């Protein structure tokens, strides 16, 4: 544990990212709270930042902040549910100038609607596309190009929800669990080619999207704090980082509890109906 961050080290420690050398950075989800915080963190002179997001007006506002900090900024409005368009866009952006660090932050945290017994099927499909299919495909496309160059870093932002079978958020937890396993496999495949892959599993972050969902949010982090922790993970040569630390403990509790007790506790976490 380092500074409240629980770290799962990569078996290959050769691919470290020097932040000062990452002069072309892609950040998806930059019109949201965490993506915007990461954009502000990385904005500096002599650095080129590519900001992707769904909300054009918020994206432009974040871009203006970064430009005032001295960064060169390009924005792209894109819905990641169109995975083919996302793959084409990331390949085009990398062809225009090699991306040295990609922070794939975009995601959807929708949960089961109040009063419903099961999540809507269309919502499950969208969560799978936005949280798993698009970021995984983008990471694969970038990893191939970075491996050919012999260097690069990719950070996939998952969730501590990936560790638990949440009955009110099956689509969210399942899609983030898929992202975690994909990121771990990709890391093993490309580390020998000089590409660092890190997956980050944060707990609750105080964003507008998170506040829209009912229920308690223990150990709540502010976006700027979470952004700094993610940036440290990107520079540290780590395979998997979980923060804040109680969520690493909860992961082991989930694994070690007898199944009937674990199931009872998970059902008890369901937010009250509105």
XYZ file of C-alpha atoms in Angstrom:
274
model
C 0.000 0.000 0.000
C 1.393 3.399 -0.972
C -0.304 6.627 0.132
C -3.697 4.955 0.503
C -3.424 3.212 -2.863
C -3.413 -0.570 -2.997
C -1.126 -1.691 -5.815
C -0.958 -4.946 -7.691
C 2.429 -4.912 -9.390
C 2.944 -5.924 -12.983
C 5.297 -8.817 -13.596
C 7.065 -6.665 -16.213
C 8.529 -3.489 -14.721
C 10.320 -2.261 -17.838
C 7.515 -0.108 -19.226
C 7.365 2.989 -17.041
C 5.779 6.211 -18.264
C 7.699 9.419 -17.674
C 4.962 12.057 -17.454
C 7.273 14.793 -18.691
C 7.819 12.831 -21.905
C 4.154 12.120 -22.619
C 3.598 14.988 -25.019
C 0.499 13.653 -26.825
C -2.223 12.399 -24.510
C -5.700 11.050 -25.233
C -8.378 11.353 -22.547
C -11.847 9.942 -23.180
C -14.824 10.942 -21.064
C -13.364 14.441 -20.756
C -16.792 16.093 -20.610
C -17.463 14.234 -17.344
C -16.133 14.947 -13.873
C -13.211 12.497 -13.714
C -12.132 12.945 -17.335
C -12.196 16.726 -16.930
C -10.085 16.461 -13.767
C -7.528 14.349 -15.647
C -7.473 16.876 -18.486
C -6.706 19.675 -16.040
C -4.040 17.537 -14.352
C -2.153 16.903 -17.596
C -2.603 20.356 -19.159
C 0.788 22.044 -19.471
C 3.042 23.819 -21.932
C 4.442 21.752 -24.810
C 1.832 19.061 -24.295
C -0.814 18.088 -26.824
C -4.064 16.753 -25.402
C -6.868 15.024 -27.282
C -10.140 15.312 -25.387
C -13.091 13.093 -26.248
C -16.566 13.392 -24.771
C -20.278 13.184 -25.496
C -21.263 16.686 -24.355
C -19.737 19.201 -26.783
C -20.358 22.308 -24.667
C -18.796 20.831 -21.512
C -15.944 19.436 -23.579
C -15.193 22.851 -25.058
C -15.226 24.419 -21.583
C -12.682 21.871 -20.329
C -10.580 22.438 -23.461
C -10.522 26.195 -22.781
C -9.206 25.570 -19.258
C -6.447 23.357 -20.638
C -5.489 25.887 -23.304
C -5.168 28.588 -20.651
C -2.748 26.259 -18.843
C -0.599 26.165 -21.991
C -1.652 22.896 -23.611
C -2.537 22.389 -27.240
C -5.999 20.846 -27.267
C -8.071 18.999 -29.867
C -11.607 17.887 -29.068
C -13.786 15.159 -30.501
C -17.485 14.620 -29.706
C -18.243 10.919 -29.939
C -20.660 8.395 -28.445
C -18.720 5.247 -27.575
C -21.759 3.065 -28.116
C -20.664 3.251 -31.781
C -17.567 1.103 -31.296
C -16.657 1.024 -34.993
C -16.566 4.822 -35.073
C -14.476 4.856 -31.873
C -11.897 2.483 -33.364
C -11.677 4.502 -36.578
C -11.354 7.754 -34.621
C -8.585 6.553 -32.322
C -6.619 5.154 -35.270
C -7.032 8.457 -37.126
C -5.906 10.477 -34.091
C -2.860 8.270 -33.616
C -1.998 8.445 -37.320
C -2.100 12.257 -37.104
C 0.499 12.133 -34.322
C 1.630 9.266 -32.125
C -0.376 9.050 -28.894
C 2.076 8.367 -26.086
C -0.459 7.984 -23.254
C -4.151 7.098 -23.495
C -6.461 7.400 -20.495
C -9.711 5.626 -21.377
C -12.081 7.043 -18.798
C -15.482 7.161 -20.474
C -18.168 4.924 -19.071
C -21.772 4.717 -17.985
C -22.849 3.976 -14.417
C -26.563 3.383 -14.903
C -28.236 0.988 -12.476
C -31.591 -0.794 -12.314
C -34.513 1.621 -12.458
C -36.536 2.083 -9.292
C -39.428 -0.375 -9.197
C -37.977 -2.712 -11.819
C -37.084 -6.288 -10.952
C -34.462 -6.579 -13.709
C -32.412 -3.980 -15.578
C -33.711 -2.931 -18.962
C -32.212 -5.057 -21.754
C -31.343 -2.024 -23.882
C -29.493 -0.507 -20.930
C -27.496 -3.710 -20.473
C -26.506 -3.610 -24.147
C -25.409 0.015 -23.956
C -23.403 -0.546 -20.764
C -21.604 -3.427 -22.437
C -20.706 -1.273 -25.445
C -19.632 1.857 -23.541
C -17.931 0.251 -20.536
C -16.355 -2.795 -22.147
C -16.513 -3.175 -25.936
C -15.427 0.312 -27.034
C -12.613 0.898 -24.505
C -11.267 -2.627 -25.002
C -11.296 -2.293 -28.786
C -9.695 1.161 -28.613
C -7.026 -0.148 -26.253
C -6.290 -3.036 -28.613
C -6.008 -0.696 -31.604
C -3.691 1.652 -29.728
C -1.627 -1.166 -28.202
C -0.904 -2.569 -31.661
C 0.312 0.812 -32.903
C 2.316 1.488 -29.723
C 3.905 -1.964 -29.864
C 5.076 -1.253 -33.406
C 6.746 1.917 -32.074
C 8.143 0.134 -29.025
C 6.637 2.446 -26.403
C 3.404 3.824 -24.997
C 1.006 3.681 -22.091
C -2.692 2.859 -21.776
C -4.792 3.364 -18.655
C -8.241 1.772 -18.508
C -10.502 3.143 -15.783
C -12.671 0.389 -14.386
C -14.484 0.246 -11.057
C -14.396 -1.516 -7.710
C -17.883 -2.700 -8.689
C -16.135 -5.240 -10.916
C -15.346 -7.319 -7.821
C -18.966 -7.807 -6.736
C -22.169 -9.341 -8.152
C -24.362 -6.287 -7.553
C -27.988 -7.296 -8.146
C -29.093 -3.710 -8.834
C -26.189 -2.990 -11.205
C -25.532 -6.246 -13.020
C -24.785 -4.498 -16.316
C -22.362 -2.038 -14.767
C -20.552 -4.557 -12.565
C -20.411 -7.130 -15.352
C -19.067 -4.726 -17.964
C -16.386 -3.435 -15.598
C -15.424 -7.007 -14.660
C -14.947 -7.755 -18.348
C -12.805 -4.643 -18.757
C -10.607 -5.672 -15.828
C -9.932 -9.141 -17.218
C -9.293 -7.758 -20.707
C -6.833 -5.162 -19.381
C -4.913 -7.781 -17.418
C -4.658 -10.018 -20.496
C -3.630 -7.144 -22.781
C -0.938 -6.077 -20.310
C 0.605 -9.534 -20.398
C 0.537 -9.583 -24.171
C 2.189 -6.234 -24.902
C 4.555 -5.579 -21.983
C 7.439 -7.219 -23.841
C 6.921 -4.714 -26.659
C 7.407 -1.668 -24.442
C 3.712 -0.908 -23.892
C 2.450 -0.377 -20.354
C -1.202 -1.237 -19.632
C -2.723 -0.236 -16.293
C -6.258 -0.836 -15.070
C -7.569 1.352 -12.266
C -10.434 0.237 -10.010
C -11.672 3.234 -8.016
C -14.469 3.341 -5.514
C -17.014 6.155 -5.424
C -16.049 9.457 -7.075
C -18.111 12.604 -6.536
C -19.306 13.305 -10.083
C -22.665 14.457 -11.416
C -23.270 11.044 -12.971
C -22.580 9.263 -9.666
C -24.846 11.644 -7.750
C -27.718 10.743 -10.088
C -27.819 7.219 -8.650
C -29.398 6.654 -5.254
C -27.692 4.900 -2.382
C -24.783 5.447 -0.005
C -21.312 6.325 -1.339
C -18.771 5.464 1.379
C -15.152 6.665 1.162
C -16.164 9.234 -1.472
C -13.303 10.771 -3.449
C -13.211 14.137 -5.196
C -12.417 14.021 -8.934
C -9.125 15.924 -8.575
C -7.922 13.463 -5.922
C -8.897 10.486 -8.076
C -7.195 12.063 -11.119
C -3.928 12.478 -9.220
C -4.032 8.845 -8.082
C -4.679 7.666 -11.640
C -1.803 9.785 -12.930
C 0.515 8.226 -10.332
C -0.618 4.782 -11.468
C 0.194 5.737 -15.064
C 3.769 6.642 -14.130
C 4.430 3.780 -11.748
C 4.600 0.748 -14.006
C 1.673 -0.893 -12.196
C -0.714 -3.452 -13.617
C -3.719 -2.873 -11.338
C -4.452 -0.174 -8.778
C -7.423 -0.154 -6.389
C -8.343 2.944 -4.378
C -9.225 3.972 -1.771
C -7.810 1.035 0.178
C -11.054 -0.171 1.856
C -12.262 -1.363 -1.551
C -9.266 -3.702 -1.798
C -10.288 -5.129 1.578
C -13.882 -5.506 0.392
C -12.647 -7.413 -2.648
C -11.073 -10.024 -0.367
C -14.133 -10.081 1.900
C -16.281 -10.875 -1.143
C -13.931 -13.697 -2.133
C -13.649 -15.256 1.322
C -17.221 -15.072 2.642
C -19.385 -18.190 2.373
C -21.661 -17.847 -0.647
C -24.983 -17.660 1.299
C -23.679 -14.845 3.509
C -22.135 -13.000 0.554
C -25.417 -13.218 -1.373
C -27.374 -11.892 1.582
C -25.034 -8.923 1.974
C -25.121 -8.080 -1.709
C -28.916 -8.107 -1.744
C -28.910 -5.798 1.265
C -26.900 -3.217 -0.707
C -29.771 -2.604 -3.137
C -30.798 1.094 -2.952
C -34.321 1.746 -1.665
C -37.034 2.265 -4.303
C -37.801 5.900 -5.062
